[in-house]
Amino acid sequence: MPHRLRYPLHDTLPMPGQTLQVAAGVHWLKMPLPFALNHINLWLLEEQAGWCAVDAGYDSADTRALWEQHFGGSMGGRPLTRVVATHYHPDHIGLADWLATRFDAAFHASLGEIALAKAVWHDLPGHDVAALNRHFALHGLPEAKQAQYAERGNTYHWGVKSLPVTFNRILAGDVLRLGGSDWLAIPGYGHSPEHMALYCADKGVLIAGDMLLPKISTNVGVWGGEPDGDPLRQFLASLDRFLHLPEDTLVLPSHGRPFVGIQPRVAALKAHHDERLAAMLAAMDGPMTAYELLPALFGRMFDLYQTMFALAECIAHLNYLWHGGKLVRRRDADGCHRFSIAP
Ligand SMILES: [Zn+2]
């Protein structure tokens, strides 16, 4: 029987525009998101000369207004000295440039994250909407839906109006000195190219970003820039890096409540993906496209935005089974990839 997660803060949450201290010198902020997933957690670390922000929030008028409240309120008028992004997704990096520019603060991220952020932001070939549509067309997305994506354009710009021009590179295994403590950069792959979680042994705290969430499973998708990739295998392998952290580590996730229980959460995530993989194999009824298999993986219909992530995640599960020898893939005369059980 797996151990359940513990939530040491119970139902205590930071109020909008206020912070809640979760460990010595570590403060929790909640910011809104305009999606079904309606919030992101950010972290402020007390530094000698001001504050370090870990993740910045999605660029919206609401989030900017809340940051303004923090500047004069919870931050006591002290400046941001550093901004760290765990990864390039808009809810994490969206306001990094705005914050860093305003305070002339140093910006830190991994090269993989900043490189992909710039590729997507600047619509580079392979990372633009046309590439997304070509990729999804190979996996059976109907033309009408492709037209909707084309019309919608680059959604990355919705939450990221600008990106920092320069950055300070975080490498896997680096130790960042933040707020008088050492924070170990633990890389994670599969959700984004080079996600960095930060672990502080002194405080017994892991800032997990999106790699370990208490309730929802992290999105793991195959996108147009690396269509034959195997990010699910990378994600599952990355989870093992957290297993040797102490059992009583307080995990600070980007979505949901802080929790204790890395080991049971990793076990549950692995079991979840095993179940999804088994469901896909069971649903395979002759050669099928990823789009045809979407109901087997998720069992429900999605709006346009959710379909994008669901289809990318479906392809990630198929590529995992394909690279693992459980499925074969063929390209049919209609241009679509179809998967079937390996003989
Ligand atoms: Zn993310």
PDB file of C-alpha atoms in Angstrom, residues 135 188-193 211 218-223 226-239 273 312-320 323:
ATOM      1  CA  HIS A 135       3.634  17.346 -36.941  1.00  0.00           C
ATOM      2  CA  GLY A 188      14.565  17.102 -15.351  1.00  0.00           C
ATOM      3  CA  TYR A 189      13.823  16.055 -18.920  1.00  0.00           C
ATOM      4  CA  GLY A 190      10.668  15.213 -20.801  1.00  0.00           C
ATOM      5  CA  HIS A 191       8.389  18.035 -19.648  1.00  0.00           C
ATOM      6  CA  SER A 192      10.667  20.664 -21.144  1.00  0.00           C
ATOM      7  CA  PRO A 193      14.188  20.458 -22.560  1.00  0.00           C
ATOM      8  CA  MET A 211       8.541  17.907 -12.299  1.00  0.00           C
ATOM      9  CA  THR A 218       3.058  16.588 -15.490  1.00  0.00           C
ATOM     10  CA  ASN A 219       2.418  17.083 -19.210  1.00  0.00           C
ATOM     11  CA  VAL A 220       4.912  15.119 -21.276  1.00  0.00           C
ATOM     12  CA  GLY A 221       4.536  15.821 -24.980  1.00  0.00           C
ATOM     13  CA  VAL A 222       6.188  15.280 -28.344  1.00  0.00           C
ATOM     14  CA  TRP A 223       6.332  18.528 -30.336  1.00  0.00           C
ATOM     15  CA  GLU A 226      11.690  16.690 -32.144  1.00  0.00           C
ATOM     16  CA  PRO A 227       8.931  14.555 -33.666  1.00  0.00           C
ATOM     17  CA  ASP A 228      10.560  11.156 -33.059  1.00  0.00           C
ATOM     18  CA  GLY A 229      11.663  11.956 -29.500  1.00  0.00           C
ATOM     19  CA  ASP A 230      10.990   9.800 -26.441  1.00  0.00           C
ATOM     20  CA  PRO A 231      10.288  12.363 -23.706  1.00  0.00           C
ATOM     21  CA  LEU A 232       8.224   9.969 -21.587  1.00  0.00           C
ATOM     22  CA  ARG A 233      11.260   7.723 -21.116  1.00  0.00           C
ATOM     23  CA  GLN A 234      13.313  10.807 -20.237  1.00  0.00           C
ATOM     24  CA  PHE A 235      10.666  12.039 -17.793  1.00  0.00           C
ATOM     25  CA  LEU A 236      10.370   8.699 -15.988  1.00  0.00           C
ATOM     26  CA  ALA A 237      14.157   8.424 -15.736  1.00  0.00           C
ATOM     27  CA  SER A 238      14.347  11.992 -14.412  1.00  0.00           C
ATOM     28  CA  LEU A 239      11.954  11.163 -11.575  1.00  0.00           C
ATOM     29  CA  HIS A 273       1.982   6.136 -16.914  1.00  0.00           C
ATOM     30  CA  ALA A 312       1.362  15.779 -27.850  1.00  0.00           C
ATOM     31  CA  GLU A 313       1.059  13.572 -24.747  1.00  0.00           C
ATOM     32  CA  CYS A 314      -0.597  10.785 -26.734  1.00  0.00           C
ATOM     33  CA  ILE A 315       2.286  10.825 -29.243  1.00  0.00           C
ATOM     34  CA  ALA A 316       4.740  10.701 -26.308  1.00  0.00           C
ATOM     35  CA  HIS A 317       3.118   7.474 -25.069  1.00  0.00           C
ATOM     36  CA  LEU A 318       3.104   6.003 -28.594  1.00  0.00           C
ATOM     37  CA  ASN A 319       6.736   6.934 -29.211  1.00  0.00           C
ATOM     38  CA  TYR A 320       7.652   5.317 -25.867  1.00  0.00           C
ATOM     39  CA  HIS A 323      11.039   2.961 -29.210  1.00  0.00           C
TER      40      HIS A 323
END
